[in-house]
Amino acid sequence: MAGNAIGLGNFWRFPYQLASNGGGAFMIPYFIALVFLGIPVMWIEWTTGRYGGKYGHGTIGPMFYLMARESLKPKTALIFGIIGGMLAFSVAALLSSYYYQIIGWSAAYTYYSLTGAYFGKDTVQFFLDYVADTKSVLLFWGLTMLFLGIAVGQGVSKGIERWVKVMMPLLYVFAILLVIRALTLGSPVKPEWSAIGGLEYIWKPDFQTLSENFFKISLAAAGQIFFTLSLGMGIIHNYASYLGPEDDVALSGLATVSLNEFAEVILGGSLAIPIAFAYMGPEAATKAGVGLAYMALPNVFMHMPGGQIFGAMWFLLLWFAGFTSAIATYNYLVAMLEEDIHLDRKIGTWAVFGFLFLLGLPVALDSTLAYLSELDMWVGSYFLVVLGLFDVIVAVWLFKPDNFWEELHKGAYMSIPGWFKPIMVYIAPLFMIVLLGGNTWNYIQMGAFSVSEAYVTEVLGYEYTPEVISLITRARIVILIIIILGALEAY
Ligand code: PHE
Ligand code: NA
């Protein structure tokens, strides 16, 4: 579970979301969302998954159906199964279409570190040149997908588990070394730029910025909590379905959260942003957008002894961390084909490969990254939270709070304090309803395109050209098609 949770979300997505949403303004709702959404929903998903597993199910649809039946007629309970199945399919498909690209970037940067390709160059320009270099992007993304396909097709999860046990601790060790290096950088470019300035940007609470953009920043923070903890995706449900009915979920869920949050807030937070503040300056750091981590870190490697090897090791570890997360969504789609239409695993794997390749192609071909950013905004900051809301509605409300509390504590290695129960029953769902409602309201008020325009120009720092508009429109059409497909599949 930790190998699955810890991924590019920690080292790529967290810093860029944090930098794009006002640093210290983002951290306030981030911690609130961690306690009031992250931990409760983690427990809910472990519990739901273990419960479904008892009846031989590994996907959300039947799990939701079974739990909703506690208080609804079978026909009505079916609706919740379909909604859950639809959302899980859409998230798995759309998330994969861009997440695998970022893993591909890590593969490329492993190679470019080894060859020293970016040494002595402007790292921002190097990154922009890389994403515009279609052939290389396709190569590294394609190779990554091929590895994923082979791993999933052979069902090598056992082998992966062995690797995770070596690579994850190694990732922590490397990250700690890098953090020490990053924070002792001083001001290598300009005297007023420093890594410590980056830390200040993150850790100084900024209520002013937060209040100006309350709903947007809060939803982005909640979305990041979901993304990084692999919540709202059906992934935790799926993994937990392999547990025995008396295996602990309470302490295990909390341990997953703790391991991931250390890697995110302490390690991920002390790398890309402080390094970008030292080498690129605050202005460029907060305007960098989705490329931030890949623009920032090479600066450290090119200025350290043995930087080529160290850099290659780091990006390889990142690649692996992304890989072990990606396997989950890939496997989920294959499992669906196996369970629902009894497709052979090998055939299912390559069918999913073709499907994900088609979905990922427009992302790979778009050098402005507007298409990718649009997908990441919708999936990462919206759909995950919607699925999380249904998690609570089904597993706590419809399954009934007392049943849920009892189920959560079966075989538990810890006892969850009683005051957490109202958080799970009332506060968490209310929190999500307010966030989603507020954002939907903003969206309607501002008009569909001005939200994207503000996002593209202010957050990503691009010009809002006709090309960008058409990319964003295409991304939305694809999202719509995938949702409809998901509903059909779930039905
Ligand atoms: N939690 C993962 C991360 O932080 C995100 C993820 C999970 C992506 C599962 C894909 C599949 O990177
Ligand atoms: Na994570």
Short mmCIF file of C-alpha atoms and ligand atoms in Angstrom, two decimals:
data_model
loop_
_atom_site.label_atom_id
_atom_site.label_comp_id
_atom_site.label_asym_id
_atom_site.label_seq_id
_atom_site.Cartn_x
_atom_site.Cartn_y
_atom_site.Cartn_z
CA MET A 1 0.00 0.00 0.00
CA ALA A 2 2.85 2.40 0.80
CA GLY A 3 4.59 1.53 -2.46
CA ASN A 4 1.37 2.36 -4.20
CA ALA A 5 0.72 5.62 -2.36
CA ILE A 6 4.25 6.96 -2.59
CA GLY A 7 4.79 8.04 -6.15
CA LEU A 8 5.21 11.01 -8.40
CA GLY A 9 2.38 12.63 -6.49
CA ASN A 10 4.86 13.28 -3.68
CA PHE A 11 7.82 14.56 -5.67
CA TRP A 12 6.26 15.97 -8.83
CA ARG A 13 2.64 16.92 -8.12
CA PHE A 14 2.83 18.16 -4.55
CA PRO A 15 5.52 20.80 -5.20
CA TYR A 16 3.85 22.11 -8.34
CA GLN A 17 0.39 22.30 -6.74
CA LEU A 18 1.91 23.96 -3.70
CA ALA A 19 3.83 26.50 -5.76
CA SER A 20 0.85 27.20 -8.02
CA ASN A 21 -1.53 27.75 -5.12
CA GLY A 22 0.30 30.25 -3.00
CA GLY A 23 2.65 28.09 -0.88
CA GLY A 24 1.77 28.93 2.70
CA ALA A 25 -1.82 29.54 1.60
CA PHE A 26 -2.09 25.97 0.31
CA MET A 27 -0.63 24.32 3.40
CA ILE A 28 -3.49 25.42 5.66
CA PRO A 29 -6.30 23.60 3.84
CA TYR A 30 -3.81 20.81 3.04
CA PHE A 31 -3.37 19.87 6.71
CA ILE A 32 -7.06 20.33 7.44
CA ALA A 33 -7.89 18.02 4.52
CA LEU A 34 -5.32 15.49 5.74
CA VAL A 35 -6.99 15.12 9.13
CA PHE A 36 -10.63 15.52 8.15
CA LEU A 37 -10.59 13.80 4.77
CA GLY A 38 -7.37 11.88 4.18
CA ILE A 39 -7.34 9.73 7.30
CA PRO A 40 -11.12 9.06 7.43
CA VAL A 41 -11.42 8.22 3.74
CA MET A 42 -8.34 6.00 3.95
CA TRP A 43 -10.03 3.99 6.70
CA ILE A 44 -13.29 3.91 4.77
CA GLU A 45 -11.63 2.58 1.62
CA TRP A 46 -9.63 -0.11 3.45
CA THR A 47 -12.80 -1.22 5.20
CA THR A 48 -14.88 -1.23 2.01
CA GLY A 49 -12.22 -3.16 0.13
CA ARG A 50 -11.80 -5.83 2.78
CA TYR A 51 -15.58 -6.17 3.00
CA GLY A 52 -15.93 -6.62 -0.77
CA GLY A 53 -13.06 -9.08 -0.80
CA LYS A 54 -14.94 -11.28 1.62
CA TYR A 55 -17.54 -11.75 -1.14
CA GLY A 56 -14.93 -12.27 -3.83
CA HIS A 57 -15.04 -8.78 -5.37
CA GLY A 58 -12.08 -6.56 -6.20
CA THR A 59 -13.72 -3.60 -7.94
CA ILE A 60 -15.83 -0.77 -6.57
CA GLY A 61 -19.11 -1.40 -8.40
CA PRO A 62 -20.10 -4.62 -6.63
CA MET A 63 -18.62 -3.40 -3.33
CA PHE A 64 -20.82 -0.30 -3.33
CA TYR A 65 -23.80 -2.37 -4.34
CA LEU A 66 -23.30 -4.83 -1.47
CA MET A 67 -22.91 -2.10 1.13
CA ALA A 68 -25.74 0.09 -0.13
CA ARG A 69 -28.08 -2.92 0.13
CA GLU A 70 -27.89 -2.65 3.93
CA SER A 71 -30.47 0.13 3.69
CA LEU A 72 -31.75 0.20 0.10
CA LYS A 73 -33.72 -2.04 -2.22
CA PRO A 74 -31.48 -3.95 -4.66
CA LYS A 75 -32.59 -1.83 -7.64
CA THR A 76 -31.73 1.42 -5.87
CA ALA A 77 -28.50 0.01 -4.48
CA LEU A 78 -27.52 -0.78 -8.05
CA ILE A 79 -27.44 2.95 -8.84
CA PHE A 80 -24.66 3.44 -6.32
CA GLY A 81 -22.76 0.50 -7.75
CA ILE A 82 -22.98 2.07 -11.19
CA ILE A 83 -21.90 5.52 -10.01
CA GLY A 84 -18.93 4.04 -8.17
CA GLY A 85 -17.95 1.83 -11.08
CA MET A 86 -18.27 4.70 -13.54
CA LEU A 87 -16.10 7.05 -11.49
CA ALA A 88 -13.45 4.41 -10.81
CA PHE A 89 -13.20 3.51 -14.48
CA SER A 90 -12.99 7.15 -15.55
CA VAL A 91 -10.37 8.01 -12.98
CA ALA A 92 -8.23 4.96 -13.74
CA ALA A 93 -8.33 5.64 -17.48
CA LEU A 94 -7.86 9.41 -17.42
CA LEU A 95 -5.26 9.39 -14.67
CA SER A 96 -3.22 6.77 -16.51
CA SER A 97 -3.30 8.80 -19.69
CA TYR A 98 -1.16 11.52 -18.13
CA TYR A 99 0.46 9.91 -15.08
CA TYR A 100 2.37 7.48 -17.31
CA GLN A 101 3.76 10.46 -19.21
CA ILE A 102 5.33 11.84 -16.06
CA ILE A 103 6.88 8.45 -15.39
CA GLY A 104 8.25 8.67 -18.92
CA TRP A 105 9.84 12.03 -18.03
CA SER A 106 11.63 10.27 -15.17
CA ALA A 107 12.94 7.65 -17.57
CA ALA A 108 14.21 10.39 -19.87
CA TYR A 109 15.86 12.26 -17.03
CA THR A 110 17.54 9.08 -15.81
CA TYR A 111 19.11 8.80 -19.24
CA TYR A 112 19.94 12.52 -19.53
CA SER A 113 21.56 12.49 -16.09
CA LEU A 114 23.75 9.53 -17.05
CA THR A 115 24.88 11.21 -20.26
CA GLY A 116 25.11 14.62 -18.58
CA ALA A 117 22.89 16.08 -21.32
CA TYR A 118 21.56 18.97 -19.22
CA PHE A 119 24.84 19.77 -17.51
CA GLY A 120 25.80 23.40 -17.96
CA LYS A 121 22.47 24.23 -19.61
CA ASP A 122 19.45 26.30 -18.60
CA THR A 123 17.26 23.62 -17.00
CA VAL A 124 13.95 25.38 -17.68
CA GLN A 125 14.71 25.59 -21.38
CA PHE A 126 16.03 22.03 -21.35
CA PHE A 127 12.70 20.78 -19.99
CA LEU A 128 10.65 22.79 -22.49
CA ASP A 129 12.83 21.48 -25.31
CA TYR A 130 12.37 17.97 -24.04
CA VAL A 131 8.55 18.06 -23.98
CA ALA A 132 8.61 19.58 -27.47
CA ASP A 133 10.88 16.78 -28.71
CA THR A 134 8.06 14.44 -29.70
CA LYS A 135 10.27 11.53 -30.72
CA SER A 136 12.03 11.33 -27.35
CA VAL A 137 8.80 11.81 -25.41
CA LEU A 138 7.15 8.98 -27.34
CA LEU A 139 10.19 6.75 -26.86
CA PHE A 140 10.47 7.11 -23.07
CA TRP A 141 6.72 7.01 -22.52
CA GLY A 142 6.37 4.03 -24.86
CA LEU A 143 9.13 2.12 -23.10
CA THR A 144 7.51 2.82 -19.74
CA MET A 145 4.16 1.56 -21.02
CA LEU A 146 5.80 -1.54 -22.43
CA PHE A 147 7.39 -2.35 -19.06
CA LEU A 148 4.03 -1.79 -17.39
CA GLY A 149 2.27 -4.04 -19.87
CA ILE A 150 4.80 -6.83 -19.36
CA ALA A 151 4.61 -6.53 -15.57
CA VAL A 152 0.81 -6.55 -15.47
CA GLY A 153 0.48 -9.24 -18.13
CA GLN A 154 2.67 -11.64 -16.23
CA GLY A 155 0.96 -10.82 -12.96
CA VAL A 156 4.35 -10.17 -11.39
CA SER A 157 2.95 -8.41 -8.34
CA LYS A 158 4.96 -10.71 -6.07
CA GLY A 159 8.18 -9.74 -7.80
CA ILE A 160 7.22 -6.08 -7.60
CA GLU A 161 6.59 -6.43 -3.89
CA ARG A 162 10.16 -7.67 -3.42
CA TRP A 163 11.52 -4.72 -5.39
CA VAL A 164 9.38 -2.25 -3.45
CA LYS A 165 10.97 -3.42 -0.23
CA VAL A 166 14.40 -2.43 -1.54
CA MET A 167 13.61 0.57 -3.69
CA MET A 168 11.25 2.44 -1.34
CA PRO A 169 13.68 2.63 1.60
CA LEU A 170 16.39 3.56 -0.89
CA LEU A 171 14.18 6.37 -2.18
CA TYR A 172 13.87 7.70 1.38
CA VAL A 173 17.65 7.57 1.87
CA PHE A 174 18.36 9.36 -1.40
CA ALA A 175 15.67 11.93 -0.72
CA ILE A 176 17.12 12.68 2.73
CA LEU A 177 20.59 13.15 1.25
CA LEU A 178 19.17 15.42 -1.43
CA VAL A 179 17.23 17.47 1.12
CA ILE A 180 20.41 18.07 3.11
CA ARG A 181 22.18 19.10 -0.06
CA ALA A 182 19.29 21.33 -1.16
CA LEU A 183 18.98 23.17 2.14
CA THR A 184 22.69 23.91 2.36
CA LEU A 185 22.83 25.42 -1.10
CA GLY A 186 23.13 29.04 0.01
CA SER A 187 22.60 31.46 -2.87
CA PRO A 188 24.44 30.08 -5.86
CA VAL A 189 22.97 32.41 -8.50
CA LYS A 190 21.86 35.64 -6.85
CA PRO A 191 22.48 36.69 -3.26
CA GLU A 192 18.77 37.27 -2.61
CA TRP A 193 17.75 33.80 -3.89
CA SER A 194 17.99 30.91 -1.48
CA ALA A 195 16.58 27.49 -0.69
CA ILE A 196 15.55 28.79 2.71
CA GLY A 197 13.43 31.39 0.92
CA GLY A 198 11.57 28.45 -0.60
CA LEU A 199 10.97 26.91 2.81
CA GLU A 200 9.64 30.22 4.07
CA TYR A 201 7.27 30.40 1.10
CA ILE A 202 5.86 27.00 2.09
CA TRP A 203 5.78 27.25 5.85
CA LYS A 204 4.67 30.84 6.47
CA PRO A 205 0.86 30.58 6.69
CA ASP A 206 -0.67 32.96 4.16
CA PHE A 207 -4.29 33.59 5.11
CA GLN A 208 -4.52 36.60 2.82
CA THR A 209 -3.97 34.64 -0.41
CA LEU A 210 -6.12 31.80 0.89
CA SER A 211 -9.09 34.06 1.56
CA GLU A 212 -8.82 35.64 -1.90
CA ASN A 213 -9.09 32.28 -3.62
CA PHE A 214 -10.66 30.19 -0.94
CA PHE A 215 -12.54 27.52 -2.86
CA LYS A 216 -9.99 27.02 -5.57
CA ILE A 217 -7.04 26.61 -3.19
CA SER A 218 -9.01 24.46 -0.76
CA LEU A 219 -10.19 22.09 -3.47
CA ALA A 220 -6.68 21.87 -4.91
CA ALA A 221 -5.37 20.99 -1.43
CA ALA A 222 -8.06 18.37 -0.83
CA GLY A 223 -7.47 17.00 -4.32
CA GLN A 224 -3.77 16.64 -3.61
CA ILE A 225 -4.52 14.74 -0.40
CA PHE A 226 -6.66 12.33 -2.41
CA PHE A 227 -4.16 12.03 -5.23
CA THR A 228 -1.15 11.39 -3.07
CA LEU A 229 -2.91 8.89 -0.80
CA SER A 230 -4.38 7.09 -3.85
CA LEU A 231 -7.89 7.83 -2.56
CA GLY A 232 -10.99 8.21 -4.71
CA MET A 233 -9.56 5.90 -7.35
CA GLY A 234 -10.76 2.41 -6.41
CA ILE A 235 -7.13 1.43 -5.92
CA ILE A 236 -7.16 1.14 -2.14
CA HIS A 237 -10.44 -0.80 -2.33
CA ASN A 238 -8.86 -3.16 -4.83
CA TYR A 239 -5.69 -3.80 -2.81
CA ALA A 240 -7.61 -4.19 0.46
CA SER A 241 -9.88 -6.79 -1.13
CA TYR A 242 -6.95 -9.24 -0.93
CA LEU A 243 -6.95 -9.06 2.89
CA GLY A 244 -8.47 -11.69 5.12
CA PRO A 245 -11.69 -10.68 6.92
CA GLU A 246 -9.85 -10.32 10.24
CA ASP A 247 -6.72 -8.56 8.95
CA ASP A 248 -6.11 -5.16 10.53
CA VAL A 249 -7.16 -2.13 8.49
CA ALA A 250 -7.09 0.60 11.17
CA LEU A 251 -3.39 0.73 11.96
CA SER A 252 -2.42 -0.27 8.43
CA GLY A 253 -4.43 2.58 6.96
CA LEU A 254 -2.86 5.05 9.34
CA ALA A 255 0.63 3.69 8.62
CA THR A 256 0.04 4.18 4.89
CA VAL A 257 -0.92 7.79 5.53
CA SER A 258 2.10 8.42 7.77
CA LEU A 259 4.66 6.90 5.42
CA ASN A 260 3.26 8.80 2.49
CA GLU A 261 2.95 12.14 4.28
CA PHE A 262 6.53 12.01 5.55
CA ALA A 263 7.68 11.41 1.99
CA GLU A 264 5.46 14.21 0.73
CA VAL A 265 5.57 17.06 3.22
CA ILE A 266 9.04 16.61 4.65
CA LEU A 267 10.92 15.16 1.68
CA GLY A 268 8.90 16.27 -1.36
CA GLY A 269 8.35 19.69 0.20
CA SER A 270 12.04 20.28 0.85
CA LEU A 271 13.22 19.51 -2.68
CA ALA A 272 11.71 21.04 -5.81
CA ILE A 273 10.53 24.34 -4.34
CA PRO A 274 13.60 25.25 -2.25
CA ILE A 275 15.88 24.21 -5.12
CA ALA A 276 13.82 26.23 -7.59
CA PHE A 277 13.96 29.25 -5.25
CA ALA A 278 17.74 28.98 -5.09
CA TYR A 279 18.48 28.45 -8.78
CA MET A 280 15.51 29.84 -10.70
CA GLY A 281 14.27 32.51 -8.30
CA PRO A 282 10.86 32.87 -6.60
CA GLU A 283 9.17 34.36 -9.66
CA ALA A 284 10.07 31.48 -12.02
CA ALA A 285 9.54 28.88 -9.28
CA THR A 286 5.91 29.84 -8.71
CA LYS A 287 5.24 30.15 -12.44
CA ALA A 288 6.85 26.86 -13.47
CA GLY A 289 3.66 24.76 -13.37
CA VAL A 290 3.68 21.03 -14.07
CA GLY A 291 7.37 20.98 -15.04
CA LEU A 292 8.65 22.38 -11.73
CA ALA A 293 10.33 19.27 -10.30
CA TYR A 294 12.02 18.43 -13.58
CA MET A 295 13.24 21.97 -14.06
CA ALA A 296 14.54 22.35 -10.52
CA LEU A 297 16.36 19.17 -9.52
CA PRO A 298 18.88 18.91 -12.38
CA ASN A 299 20.47 22.11 -11.05
CA VAL A 300 21.62 20.29 -7.95
CA PHE A 301 23.02 17.31 -9.83
CA MET A 302 25.05 19.35 -12.26
CA HIS A 303 26.74 21.16 -9.40
CA MET A 304 27.71 18.21 -7.26
CA PRO A 305 30.51 15.67 -7.44
CA GLY A 306 29.29 12.44 -9.00
CA GLY A 307 26.16 14.31 -10.07
CA GLN A 308 25.64 12.19 -13.18
CA ILE A 309 25.39 8.94 -11.24
CA PHE A 310 23.52 10.48 -8.33
CA GLY A 311 21.05 12.20 -10.66
CA ALA A 312 20.49 9.01 -12.64
CA MET A 313 19.90 7.06 -9.43
CA TRP A 314 17.40 9.66 -8.21
CA PHE A 315 15.36 9.73 -11.41
CA LEU A 316 15.46 5.94 -11.62
CA LEU A 317 14.05 5.72 -8.09
CA LEU A 318 11.36 8.23 -9.06
CA TRP A 319 10.60 6.18 -12.15
CA PHE A 320 10.20 3.13 -9.95
CA ALA A 321 8.00 4.95 -7.44
CA GLY A 322 5.76 6.06 -10.31
CA PHE A 323 5.81 2.57 -11.80
CA THR A 324 4.59 0.86 -8.63
CA SER A 325 1.72 3.35 -8.44
CA ALA A 326 0.84 3.03 -12.11
CA ILE A 327 0.63 -0.75 -11.91
CA ALA A 328 -2.42 -0.31 -9.70
CA THR A 329 -4.54 1.61 -12.22
CA TYR A 330 -3.43 -0.60 -15.08
CA ASN A 331 -4.20 -3.71 -13.10
CA TYR A 332 -7.58 -2.30 -12.10
CA LEU A 333 -8.61 -1.92 -15.74
CA VAL A 334 -7.42 -5.43 -16.59
CA ALA A 335 -9.18 -6.88 -13.53
CA MET A 336 -12.38 -5.25 -14.73
CA LEU A 337 -12.15 -6.95 -18.11
CA GLU A 338 -11.37 -10.26 -16.41
CA GLU A 339 -14.23 -10.04 -13.92
CA ASP A 340 -16.86 -8.43 -16.12
CA ILE A 341 -16.42 -10.00 -19.55
CA HIS A 342 -14.16 -12.93 -18.59
CA LEU A 343 -11.38 -11.84 -20.89
CA ASP A 344 -8.10 -13.78 -20.65
CA ARG A 345 -5.50 -11.84 -18.66
CA LYS A 346 -2.95 -11.69 -21.50
CA ILE A 347 -5.49 -10.44 -24.01
CA GLY A 348 -6.94 -8.01 -21.45
CA THR A 349 -3.50 -6.59 -20.72
CA TRP A 350 -2.78 -5.76 -24.35
CA ALA A 351 -6.31 -4.49 -24.96
CA VAL A 352 -5.81 -2.07 -22.08
CA PHE A 353 -2.38 -1.23 -23.49
CA GLY A 354 -3.93 -0.18 -26.79
CA PHE A 355 -6.66 1.78 -25.05
CA LEU A 356 -4.24 3.64 -22.77
CA PHE A 357 -1.87 4.26 -25.66
CA LEU A 358 -4.63 5.98 -27.62
CA LEU A 359 -5.69 8.00 -24.59
CA GLY A 360 -2.11 9.03 -23.83
CA LEU A 361 -1.13 9.96 -27.37
CA PRO A 362 -2.63 13.48 -27.38
CA VAL A 363 -0.89 14.14 -24.06
CA ALA A 364 2.45 13.01 -25.45
CA LEU A 365 2.04 15.10 -28.60
CA ASP A 366 1.14 18.33 -26.80
CA SER A 367 4.26 20.33 -26.07
CA THR A 368 2.34 23.17 -24.37
CA LEU A 369 1.24 20.74 -21.59
CA ALA A 370 -2.14 22.48 -21.54
CA TYR A 371 -3.95 19.22 -22.31
CA LEU A 372 -2.14 17.44 -19.47
CA SER A 373 -2.80 20.28 -17.04
CA GLU A 374 -6.48 20.33 -17.89
CA LEU A 375 -6.77 16.58 -17.25
CA ASP A 376 -4.82 16.87 -14.02
CA MET A 377 -7.05 19.70 -12.85
CA TRP A 378 -10.27 17.76 -13.45
CA VAL A 379 -9.14 14.33 -12.31
CA GLY A 380 -6.78 15.37 -9.53
CA SER A 381 -8.86 18.13 -8.02
CA TYR A 382 -12.43 17.13 -8.78
CA PHE A 383 -13.30 13.54 -9.63
CA LEU A 384 -11.26 12.04 -6.79
CA VAL A 385 -13.20 14.13 -4.30
CA VAL A 386 -16.51 13.17 -5.91
CA LEU A 387 -15.65 9.49 -5.56
CA GLY A 388 -14.54 10.15 -1.98
CA LEU A 389 -17.93 11.64 -1.23
CA PHE A 390 -19.63 8.51 -2.55
CA ASP A 391 -17.25 6.43 -0.43
CA VAL A 392 -18.73 8.03 2.67
CA ILE A 393 -22.31 8.01 1.46
CA VAL A 394 -22.16 4.29 0.72
CA ALA A 395 -19.79 2.82 3.31
CA VAL A 396 -20.85 4.98 6.25
CA TRP A 397 -24.38 6.26 5.64
CA LEU A 398 -26.01 3.49 3.63
CA PHE A 399 -24.05 0.68 5.25
CA LYS A 400 -24.99 2.44 8.51
CA PRO A 401 -22.50 4.15 10.84
CA ASP A 402 -22.61 1.50 13.55
CA ASN A 403 -22.03 -1.36 11.12
CA PHE A 404 -19.21 0.60 9.58
CA TRP A 405 -17.55 1.37 12.92
CA GLU A 406 -17.74 -2.30 13.87
CA GLU A 407 -16.38 -3.44 10.52
CA LEU A 408 -13.50 -0.96 10.76
CA HIS A 409 -12.51 -2.34 14.17
CA LYS A 410 -12.59 -6.02 13.19
CA GLY A 411 -9.12 -7.41 13.85
CA ALA A 412 -7.84 -3.86 14.41
CA TYR A 413 -4.42 -3.35 16.01
CA MET A 414 -5.54 -0.01 17.37
CA SER A 415 -8.74 1.47 18.66
CA ILE A 416 -9.83 4.65 16.96
CA PRO A 417 -10.98 7.31 19.42
CA GLY A 418 -14.76 7.76 19.55
CA TRP A 419 -14.64 11.43 18.57
CA PHE A 420 -13.45 10.35 15.16
CA LYS A 421 -16.80 8.78 14.40
CA PRO A 422 -18.71 12.07 13.92
CA ILE A 423 -15.85 13.26 11.74
CA MET A 424 -16.45 10.32 9.45
CA VAL A 425 -20.22 10.49 9.56
CA TYR A 426 -20.78 14.25 9.27
CA ILE A 427 -17.71 16.43 8.95
CA ALA A 428 -15.91 14.64 6.10
CA PRO A 429 -18.91 14.44 3.77
CA LEU A 430 -19.99 18.00 4.58
CA PHE A 431 -16.48 19.21 3.89
CA MET A 432 -16.52 17.56 0.46
CA ILE A 433 -19.99 18.82 -0.40
CA VAL A 434 -18.96 22.40 0.44
CA LEU A 435 -15.74 22.16 -1.58
CA LEU A 436 -17.40 20.65 -4.63
CA GLY A 437 -20.39 22.97 -4.37
CA GLY A 438 -18.27 26.10 -3.99
CA ASN A 439 -16.10 25.20 -6.93
CA THR A 440 -19.01 24.26 -9.14
CA TRP A 441 -20.60 27.59 -8.27
CA ASN A 442 -17.39 29.47 -9.13
CA TYR A 443 -17.20 27.58 -12.34
CA ILE A 444 -20.74 28.41 -13.38
CA GLN A 445 -20.35 32.05 -12.40
CA MET A 446 -17.07 32.57 -14.19
CA GLY A 447 -18.10 30.63 -17.28
CA ALA A 448 -16.45 27.44 -18.40
CA PHE A 449 -13.58 29.01 -20.25
CA SER A 450 -12.56 31.77 -17.92
CA VAL A 451 -11.67 29.19 -15.29
CA SER A 452 -9.33 27.51 -17.74
CA GLU A 453 -8.06 30.84 -18.90
CA ALA A 454 -7.22 31.92 -15.38
CA TYR A 455 -5.62 28.54 -14.81
CA VAL A 456 -3.54 28.62 -17.96
CA THR A 457 -2.42 32.23 -17.70
CA GLU A 458 -2.03 32.64 -13.95
CA VAL A 459 -1.11 29.17 -12.76
CA LEU A 460 0.76 27.82 -15.75
CA GLY A 461 1.99 31.11 -17.10
CA TYR A 462 1.09 30.35 -20.73
CA GLU A 463 -0.59 32.58 -23.22
CA TYR A 464 -4.18 31.65 -23.83
CA THR A 465 -3.85 31.10 -27.56
CA PRO A 466 -6.39 29.50 -29.92
CA GLU A 467 -4.14 26.42 -29.94
CA VAL A 468 -4.35 26.12 -26.16
CA ILE A 469 -8.12 26.64 -26.24
CA SER A 470 -8.59 23.86 -28.76
CA LEU A 471 -6.35 21.53 -26.71
CA ILE A 472 -8.41 22.20 -23.61
CA THR A 473 -11.64 21.66 -25.51
CA ARG A 474 -10.32 18.34 -26.78
CA ALA A 475 -9.32 17.30 -23.26
CA ARG A 476 -12.87 18.01 -22.09
CA ILE A 477 -14.44 16.04 -24.90
CA VAL A 478 -12.23 13.08 -24.05
CA ILE A 479 -13.19 13.37 -20.37
CA LEU A 480 -16.86 13.32 -21.33
CA ILE A 481 -16.45 10.28 -23.58
CA ILE A 482 -14.59 8.39 -20.87
CA ILE A 483 -17.30 9.15 -18.29
CA ILE A 484 -19.97 7.82 -20.64
CA LEU A 485 -17.87 4.73 -21.36
CA GLY A 486 -17.42 4.27 -17.61
CA ALA A 487 -21.16 4.42 -17.01
CA LEU A 488 -21.79 1.86 -19.74
CA GLU A 489 -19.09 -0.41 -18.40
CA ALA A 490 -20.39 -0.19 -14.85
CA TYR A 491 -23.94 -0.82 -16.01
N1 PHE B 1 -0.67 8.07 -4.92
C1 PHE B 1 0.07 8.09 -6.14
C2 PHE B 1 1.13 9.14 -6.08
O1 PHE B 1 1.25 9.87 -5.13
C3 PHE B 1 -0.83 8.40 -7.27
C4 PHE B 1 -1.31 7.23 -8.02
C5 PHE B 1 -1.79 6.11 -7.40
C6 PHE B 1 -1.25 7.26 -9.36
C7 PHE B 1 -2.19 5.04 -8.11
C8 PHE B 1 -1.64 6.19 -10.09
C9 PHE B 1 -2.13 5.08 -9.46
O2 PHE B 1 1.89 9.29 -6.99
NA NA B 2 1.67 9.79 -2.80
#
